[in-house]
CSV table of C-alpha atoms in Angstrom, one decimal:
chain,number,residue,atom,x,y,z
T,26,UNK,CA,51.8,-60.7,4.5
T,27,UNK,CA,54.4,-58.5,6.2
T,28,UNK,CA,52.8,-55.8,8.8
T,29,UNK,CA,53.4,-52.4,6.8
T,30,UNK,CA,56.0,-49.8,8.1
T,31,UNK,CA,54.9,-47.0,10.3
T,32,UNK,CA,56.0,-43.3,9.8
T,33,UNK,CA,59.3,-43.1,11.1
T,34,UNK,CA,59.5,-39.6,13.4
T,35,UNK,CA,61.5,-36.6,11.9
T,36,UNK,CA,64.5,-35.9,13.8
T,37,UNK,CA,64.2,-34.6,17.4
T,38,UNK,CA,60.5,-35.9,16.9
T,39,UNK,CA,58.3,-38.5,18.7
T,40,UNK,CA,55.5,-39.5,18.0
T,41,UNK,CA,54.0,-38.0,21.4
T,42,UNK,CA,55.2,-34.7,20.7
T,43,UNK,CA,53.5,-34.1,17.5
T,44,UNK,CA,51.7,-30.7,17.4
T,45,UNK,CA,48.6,-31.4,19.2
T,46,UNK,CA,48.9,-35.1,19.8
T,47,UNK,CA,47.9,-34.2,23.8
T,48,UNK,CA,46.1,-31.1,23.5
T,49,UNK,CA,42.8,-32.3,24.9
T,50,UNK,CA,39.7,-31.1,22.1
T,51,UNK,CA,38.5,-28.1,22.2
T,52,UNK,CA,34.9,-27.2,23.2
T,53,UNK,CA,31.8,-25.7,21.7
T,54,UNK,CA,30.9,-22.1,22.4
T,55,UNK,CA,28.3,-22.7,25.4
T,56,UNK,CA,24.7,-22.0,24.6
T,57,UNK,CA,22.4,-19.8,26.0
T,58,UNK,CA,19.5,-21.0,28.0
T,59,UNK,CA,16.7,-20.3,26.0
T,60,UNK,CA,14.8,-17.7,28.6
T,61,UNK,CA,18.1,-15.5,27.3
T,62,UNK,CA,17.3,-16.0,24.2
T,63,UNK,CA,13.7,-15.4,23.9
T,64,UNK,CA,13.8,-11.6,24.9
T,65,UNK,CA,16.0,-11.4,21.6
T,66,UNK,CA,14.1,-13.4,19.7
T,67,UNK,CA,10.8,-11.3,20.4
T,68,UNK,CA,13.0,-8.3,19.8
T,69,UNK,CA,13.9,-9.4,16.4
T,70,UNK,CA,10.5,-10.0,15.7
T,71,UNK,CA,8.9,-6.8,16.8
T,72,UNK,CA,11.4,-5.6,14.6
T,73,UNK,CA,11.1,-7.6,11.0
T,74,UNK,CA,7.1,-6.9,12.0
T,75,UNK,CA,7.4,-3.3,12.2
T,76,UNK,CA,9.8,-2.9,9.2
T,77,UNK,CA,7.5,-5.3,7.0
T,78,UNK,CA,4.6,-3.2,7.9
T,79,UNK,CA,5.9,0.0,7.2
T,80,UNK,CA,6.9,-0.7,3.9
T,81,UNK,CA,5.2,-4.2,2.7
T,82,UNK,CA,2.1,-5.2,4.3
T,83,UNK,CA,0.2,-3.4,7.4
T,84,UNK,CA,-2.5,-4.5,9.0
T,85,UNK,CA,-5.4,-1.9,9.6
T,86,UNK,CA,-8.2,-1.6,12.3
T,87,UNK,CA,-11.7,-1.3,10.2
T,88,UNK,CA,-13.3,1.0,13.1
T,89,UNK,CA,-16.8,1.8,11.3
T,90,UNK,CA,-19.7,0.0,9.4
T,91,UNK,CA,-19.1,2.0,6.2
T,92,UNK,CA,-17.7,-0.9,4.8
T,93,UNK,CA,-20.2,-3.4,5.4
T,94,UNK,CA,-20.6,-6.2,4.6
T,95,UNK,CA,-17.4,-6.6,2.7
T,96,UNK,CA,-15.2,-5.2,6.2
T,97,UNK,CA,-17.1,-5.4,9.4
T,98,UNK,CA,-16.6,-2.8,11.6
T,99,UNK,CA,-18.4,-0.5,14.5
T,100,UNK,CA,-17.8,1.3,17.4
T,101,UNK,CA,-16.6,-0.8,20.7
T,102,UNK,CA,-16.9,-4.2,19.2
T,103,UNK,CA,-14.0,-5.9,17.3
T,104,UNK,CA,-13.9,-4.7,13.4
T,105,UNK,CA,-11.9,-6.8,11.0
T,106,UNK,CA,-8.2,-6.5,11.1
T,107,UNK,CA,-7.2,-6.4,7.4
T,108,UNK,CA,-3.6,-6.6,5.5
T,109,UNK,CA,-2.8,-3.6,3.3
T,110,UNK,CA,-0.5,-4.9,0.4
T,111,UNK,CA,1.6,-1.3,0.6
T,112,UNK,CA,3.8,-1.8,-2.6
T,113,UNK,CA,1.3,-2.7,-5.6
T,114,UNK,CA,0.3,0.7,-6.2
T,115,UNK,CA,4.0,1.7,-6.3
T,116,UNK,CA,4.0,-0.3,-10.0
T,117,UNK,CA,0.3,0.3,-10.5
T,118,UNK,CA,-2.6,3.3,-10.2
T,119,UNK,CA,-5.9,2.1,-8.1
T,120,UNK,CA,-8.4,0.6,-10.6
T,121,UNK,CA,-12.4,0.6,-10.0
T,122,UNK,CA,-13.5,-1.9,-7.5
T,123,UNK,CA,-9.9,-1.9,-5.4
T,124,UNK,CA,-11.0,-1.1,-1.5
T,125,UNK,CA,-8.1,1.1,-0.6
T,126,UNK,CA,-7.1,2.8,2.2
T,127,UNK,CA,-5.6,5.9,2.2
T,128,UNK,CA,-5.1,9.3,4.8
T,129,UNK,CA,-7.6,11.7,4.9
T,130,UNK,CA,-7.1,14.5,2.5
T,131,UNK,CA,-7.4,17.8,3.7
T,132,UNK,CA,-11.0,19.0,3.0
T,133,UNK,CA,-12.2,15.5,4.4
T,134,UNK,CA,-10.4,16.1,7.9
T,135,UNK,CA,-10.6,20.2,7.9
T,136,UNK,CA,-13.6,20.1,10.5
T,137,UNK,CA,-12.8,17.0,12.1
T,138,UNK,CA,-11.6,16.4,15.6
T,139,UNK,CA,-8.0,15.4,15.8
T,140,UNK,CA,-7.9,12.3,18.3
T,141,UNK,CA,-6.8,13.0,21.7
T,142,UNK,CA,-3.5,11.7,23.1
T,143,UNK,CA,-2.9,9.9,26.1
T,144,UNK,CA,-1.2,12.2,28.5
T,145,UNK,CA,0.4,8.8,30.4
T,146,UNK,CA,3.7,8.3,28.6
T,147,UNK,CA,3.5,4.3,28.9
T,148,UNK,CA,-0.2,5.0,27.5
T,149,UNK,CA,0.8,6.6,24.8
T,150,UNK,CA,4.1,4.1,23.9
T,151,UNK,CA,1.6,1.0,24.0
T,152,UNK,CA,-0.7,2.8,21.2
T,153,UNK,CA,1.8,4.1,19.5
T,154,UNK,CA,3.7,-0.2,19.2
T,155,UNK,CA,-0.1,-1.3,19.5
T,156,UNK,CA,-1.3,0.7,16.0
T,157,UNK,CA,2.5,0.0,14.0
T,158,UNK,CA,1.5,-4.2,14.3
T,159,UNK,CA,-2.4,-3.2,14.1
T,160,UNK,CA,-4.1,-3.7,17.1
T,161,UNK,CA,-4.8,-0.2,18.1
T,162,UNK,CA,-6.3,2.7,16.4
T,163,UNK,CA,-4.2,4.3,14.5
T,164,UNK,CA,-3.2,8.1,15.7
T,165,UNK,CA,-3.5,9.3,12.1
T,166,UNK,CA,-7.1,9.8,10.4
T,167,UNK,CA,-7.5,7.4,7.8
T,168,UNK,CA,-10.1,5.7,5.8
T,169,UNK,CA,-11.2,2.5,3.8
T,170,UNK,CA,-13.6,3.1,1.3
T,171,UNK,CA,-14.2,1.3,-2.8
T,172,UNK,CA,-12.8,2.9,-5.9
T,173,UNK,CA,-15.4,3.8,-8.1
T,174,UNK,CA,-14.2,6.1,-10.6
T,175,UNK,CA,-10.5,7.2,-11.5
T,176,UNK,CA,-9.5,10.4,-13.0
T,177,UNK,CA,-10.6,11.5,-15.8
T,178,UNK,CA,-13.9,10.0,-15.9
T,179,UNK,CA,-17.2,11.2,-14.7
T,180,UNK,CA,-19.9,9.9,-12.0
T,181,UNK,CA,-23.4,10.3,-11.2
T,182,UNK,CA,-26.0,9.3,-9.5
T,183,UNK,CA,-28.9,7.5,-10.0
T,184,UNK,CA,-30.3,6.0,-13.6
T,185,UNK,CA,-34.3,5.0,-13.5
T,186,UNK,CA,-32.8,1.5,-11.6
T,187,UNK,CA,-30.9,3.7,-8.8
T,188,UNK,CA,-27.1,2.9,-10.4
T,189,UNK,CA,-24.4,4.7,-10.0
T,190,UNK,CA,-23.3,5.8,-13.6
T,191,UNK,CA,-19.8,6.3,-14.8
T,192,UNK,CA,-19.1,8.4,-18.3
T,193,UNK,CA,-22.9,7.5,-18.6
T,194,UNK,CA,-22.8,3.3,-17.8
T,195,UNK,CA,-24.5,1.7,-15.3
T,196,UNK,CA,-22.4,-0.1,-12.9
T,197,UNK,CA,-22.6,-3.3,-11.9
T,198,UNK,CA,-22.2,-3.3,-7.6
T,199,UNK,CA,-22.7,-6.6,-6.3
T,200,UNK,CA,-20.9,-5.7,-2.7
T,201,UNK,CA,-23.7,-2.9,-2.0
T,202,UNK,CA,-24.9,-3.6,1.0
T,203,UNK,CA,-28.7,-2.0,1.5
T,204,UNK,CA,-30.2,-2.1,5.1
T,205,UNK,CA,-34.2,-1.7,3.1
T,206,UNK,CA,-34.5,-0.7,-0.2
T,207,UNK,CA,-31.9,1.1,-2.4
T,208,UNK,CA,-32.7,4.8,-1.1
T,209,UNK,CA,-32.0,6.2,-4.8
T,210,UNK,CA,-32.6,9.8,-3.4
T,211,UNK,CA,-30.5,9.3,-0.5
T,212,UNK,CA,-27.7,8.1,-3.2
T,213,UNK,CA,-28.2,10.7,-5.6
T,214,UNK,CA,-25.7,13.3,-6.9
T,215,UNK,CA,-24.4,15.2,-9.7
T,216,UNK,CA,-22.3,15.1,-12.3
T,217,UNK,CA,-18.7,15.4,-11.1
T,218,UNK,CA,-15.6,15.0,-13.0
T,219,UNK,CA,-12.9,13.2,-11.3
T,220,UNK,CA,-9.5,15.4,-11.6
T,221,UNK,CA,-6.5,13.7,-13.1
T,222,UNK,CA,-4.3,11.6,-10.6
T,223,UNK,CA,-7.4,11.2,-8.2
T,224,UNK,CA,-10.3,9.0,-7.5
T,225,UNK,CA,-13.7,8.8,-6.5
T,226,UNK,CA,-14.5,6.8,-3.7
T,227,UNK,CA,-17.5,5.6,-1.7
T,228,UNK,CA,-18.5,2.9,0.9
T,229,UNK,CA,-20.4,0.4,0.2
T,230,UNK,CA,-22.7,0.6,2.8
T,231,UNK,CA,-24.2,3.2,0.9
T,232,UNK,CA,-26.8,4.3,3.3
T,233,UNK,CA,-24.1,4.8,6.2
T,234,UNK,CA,-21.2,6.0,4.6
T,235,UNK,CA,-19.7,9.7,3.8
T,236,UNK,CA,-17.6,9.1,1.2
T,237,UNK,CA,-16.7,11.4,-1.9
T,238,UNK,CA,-20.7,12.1,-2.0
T,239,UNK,CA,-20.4,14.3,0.9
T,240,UNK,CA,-16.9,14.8,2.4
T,241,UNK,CA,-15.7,18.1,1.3
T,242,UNK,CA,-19.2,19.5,0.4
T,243,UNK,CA,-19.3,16.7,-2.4
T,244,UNK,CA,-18.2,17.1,-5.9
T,245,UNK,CA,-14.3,17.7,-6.8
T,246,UNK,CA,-13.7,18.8,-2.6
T,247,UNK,CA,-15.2,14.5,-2.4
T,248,UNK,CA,-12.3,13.2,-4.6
T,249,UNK,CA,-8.9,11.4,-2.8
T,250,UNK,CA,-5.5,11.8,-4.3
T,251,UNK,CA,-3.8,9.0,-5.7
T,252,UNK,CA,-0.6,10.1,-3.0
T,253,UNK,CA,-3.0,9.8,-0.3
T,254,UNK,CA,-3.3,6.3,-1.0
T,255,UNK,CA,-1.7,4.0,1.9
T,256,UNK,CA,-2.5,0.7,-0.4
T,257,UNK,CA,-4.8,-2.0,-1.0
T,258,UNK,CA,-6.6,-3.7,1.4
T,259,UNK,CA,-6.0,-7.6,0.3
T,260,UNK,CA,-6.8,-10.1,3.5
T,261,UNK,CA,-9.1,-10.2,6.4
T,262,UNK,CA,-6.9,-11.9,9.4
T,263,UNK,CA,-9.0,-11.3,12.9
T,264,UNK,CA,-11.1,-12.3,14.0
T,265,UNK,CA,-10.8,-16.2,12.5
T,266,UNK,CA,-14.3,-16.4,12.0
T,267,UNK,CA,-13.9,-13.6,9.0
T,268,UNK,CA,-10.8,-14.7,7.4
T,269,UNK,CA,-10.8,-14.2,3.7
T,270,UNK,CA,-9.8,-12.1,0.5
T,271,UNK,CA,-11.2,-8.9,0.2
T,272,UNK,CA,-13.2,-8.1,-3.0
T,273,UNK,CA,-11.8,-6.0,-5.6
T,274,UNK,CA,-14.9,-6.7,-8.2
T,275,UNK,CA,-14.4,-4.0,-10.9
T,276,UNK,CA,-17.9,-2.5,-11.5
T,277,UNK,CA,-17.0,-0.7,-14.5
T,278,UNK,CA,-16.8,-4.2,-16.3
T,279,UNK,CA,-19.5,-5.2,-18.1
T,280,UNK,CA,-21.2,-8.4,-17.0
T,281,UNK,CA,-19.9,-11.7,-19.1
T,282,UNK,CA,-22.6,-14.1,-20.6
T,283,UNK,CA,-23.0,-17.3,-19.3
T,284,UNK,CA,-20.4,-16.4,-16.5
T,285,UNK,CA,-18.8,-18.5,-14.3
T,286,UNK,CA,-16.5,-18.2,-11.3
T,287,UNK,CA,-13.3,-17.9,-11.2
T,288,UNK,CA,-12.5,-21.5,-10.1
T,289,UNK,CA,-15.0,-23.1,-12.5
T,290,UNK,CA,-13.3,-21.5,-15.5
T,291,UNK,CA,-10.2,-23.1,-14.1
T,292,UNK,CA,-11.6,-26.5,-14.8
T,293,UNK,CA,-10.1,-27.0,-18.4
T,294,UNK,CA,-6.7,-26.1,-17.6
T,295,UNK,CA,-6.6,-28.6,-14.8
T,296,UNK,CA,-8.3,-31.3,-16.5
T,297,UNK,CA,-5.6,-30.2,-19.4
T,298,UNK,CA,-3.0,-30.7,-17.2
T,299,UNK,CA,-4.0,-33.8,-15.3
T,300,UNK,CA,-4.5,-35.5,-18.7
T,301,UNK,CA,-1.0,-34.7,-20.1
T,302,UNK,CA,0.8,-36.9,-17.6
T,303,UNK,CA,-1.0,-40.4,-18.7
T,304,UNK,CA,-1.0,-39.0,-22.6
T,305,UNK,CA,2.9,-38.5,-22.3
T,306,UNK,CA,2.7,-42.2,-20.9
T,307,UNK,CA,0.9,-43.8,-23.4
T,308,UNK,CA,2.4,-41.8,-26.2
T,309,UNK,CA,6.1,-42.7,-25.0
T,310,UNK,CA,4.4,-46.6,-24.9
T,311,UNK,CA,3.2,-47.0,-28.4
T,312,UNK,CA,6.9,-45.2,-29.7
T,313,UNK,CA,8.8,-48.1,-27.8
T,314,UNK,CA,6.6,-51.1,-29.5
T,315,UNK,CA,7.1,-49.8,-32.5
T,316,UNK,CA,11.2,-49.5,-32.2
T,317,UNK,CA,10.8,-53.0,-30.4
T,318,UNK,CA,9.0,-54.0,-34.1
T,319,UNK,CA,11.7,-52.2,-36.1
């Protein structure tokens, strides 16, 4: 078999002097070394942390026990850090049984002392970066406390069992947290009707928390706008040894016969769905013998 032809040259054109026959390659943009690239890449991150915080998810300090034992908190020890979903309440109002926090309205903060700033600049930069990704205080007065009522409806306190009552029903308040007994006197309170578009809210550490039973005087003065709402708090983070969900157990619901939790109920549908693959199986089994018979 004859060798094939090669490409004869155009006129006034070797083969050497193609364009780019000697041109030696190119090469690669050089890399950084990695110690110039890690300033930006903690730059970047600071940023995407403090833009996602502002506007998705923040993480709060819980600096008192008024939560307990849902959020652990107190003074010079390390409270939970918790993740605030900031945008459900943008589709959604609080419900019963959300823990929120939210800023402190005006006749809860009215006698209170505003925190005191650092007078040291680099002080007061730390706190300032230290409280946007949630390791500092926060230099705005705000609180975490339970939804118990929304507006419209009215609360009391106590029935003959020491419940908190809601447009006259008991509520059911599993997350109370009761150092003794339940102090019904302690707890007790009037009627008060919640005003449209705010809530009622109280800790549920009930015997060491002033919540919408005493902020304000009490009664409508107690109640939070829904603006002041900041969001919902959804995840404990720090310290490891508390990481979880946070509860949002509606009280107002009434209790479910023969209950069972959440992932127990979830039993049928997986069983359901584990079963359909070998069903399929044997199902598509039986309809090939009996084309194989046909």
């Amino acid at each position: 078999m004859a060798d094939p032809i090669p490409p004869v040259p155009a006129p006034g054109e070797s083969g050497s002097e193609r364009p780019g026959a000697d041109e030696p390659p190119r090469k690669g943009r050089r890399k950084r070394p990695f110690w110039q690239e890690l300033p930006i890449l903690i730059g970047i991150a600071l940023v995407l942390t403090i833009l996602i915080q502002q506007f998705v998810a923040k993480v709060f300090l819980i600096p008192s026990a008024s939560m307990e034992t849902t959020l652990h908190g107190c003074d010079g020890c390390f409270g939970d850090r918790v993740v605030v979903d900031r945008v459900t309440y943008d589709f959604t109002d609080p419900a019963p049984g959300d823990v929120i926090v939210f800023r402190g309205p005006q006749p809860w903060t009215a006698n209170e002392i505003a925190p005191q700033e650092p007078g040291n600049f680099f002080t007061k930069t730390l706190r300032g970066l230290g409280s946007l990704v949630g390791f500092a205080p926060p230099d705005e007065r705000d609180f975490v406390k339970r939804v118990i009522a929304v507006g419209g409806q009215t609360v009391q306190c106590c029935d003959p069992q020491g419940r908190v009552l809601v447009d006259g029903k008991p509520l059911d308040e599993p997350y109370v947290h009761w150092l003794d007994q339940p102090p019904t006197v302690r707890q007790a309170f009037p009627p008060v009707t919640v005003p449209k578009g705010s809530l009622w809210v109280m800790g549920d550490n009930r015997e060491n928390s002033c919540d919408s039973r005493c902020q304000g005087g009490g009664g409508v003065n107690g109640t939070v706008p829904v603006d002041d709402v900041i969001g919902k708090a959804r995840v404990i983070v720090l310290p490891p040894s508390r990481w979880g969900g946070v509860s949002d157990h509606d009280p107002q619901a009434a209790p479910t016969a023969l209950g069972a939790p959440a992932w127990q109920r979830g039993i049928p549908l997986g069983a359901g769905a584990l079963l359909a693959f070998p069903a399929l199986a044997a199902g598509r089994g039986v309809r090939r013998k009996l084309s194989n018979r046909d």
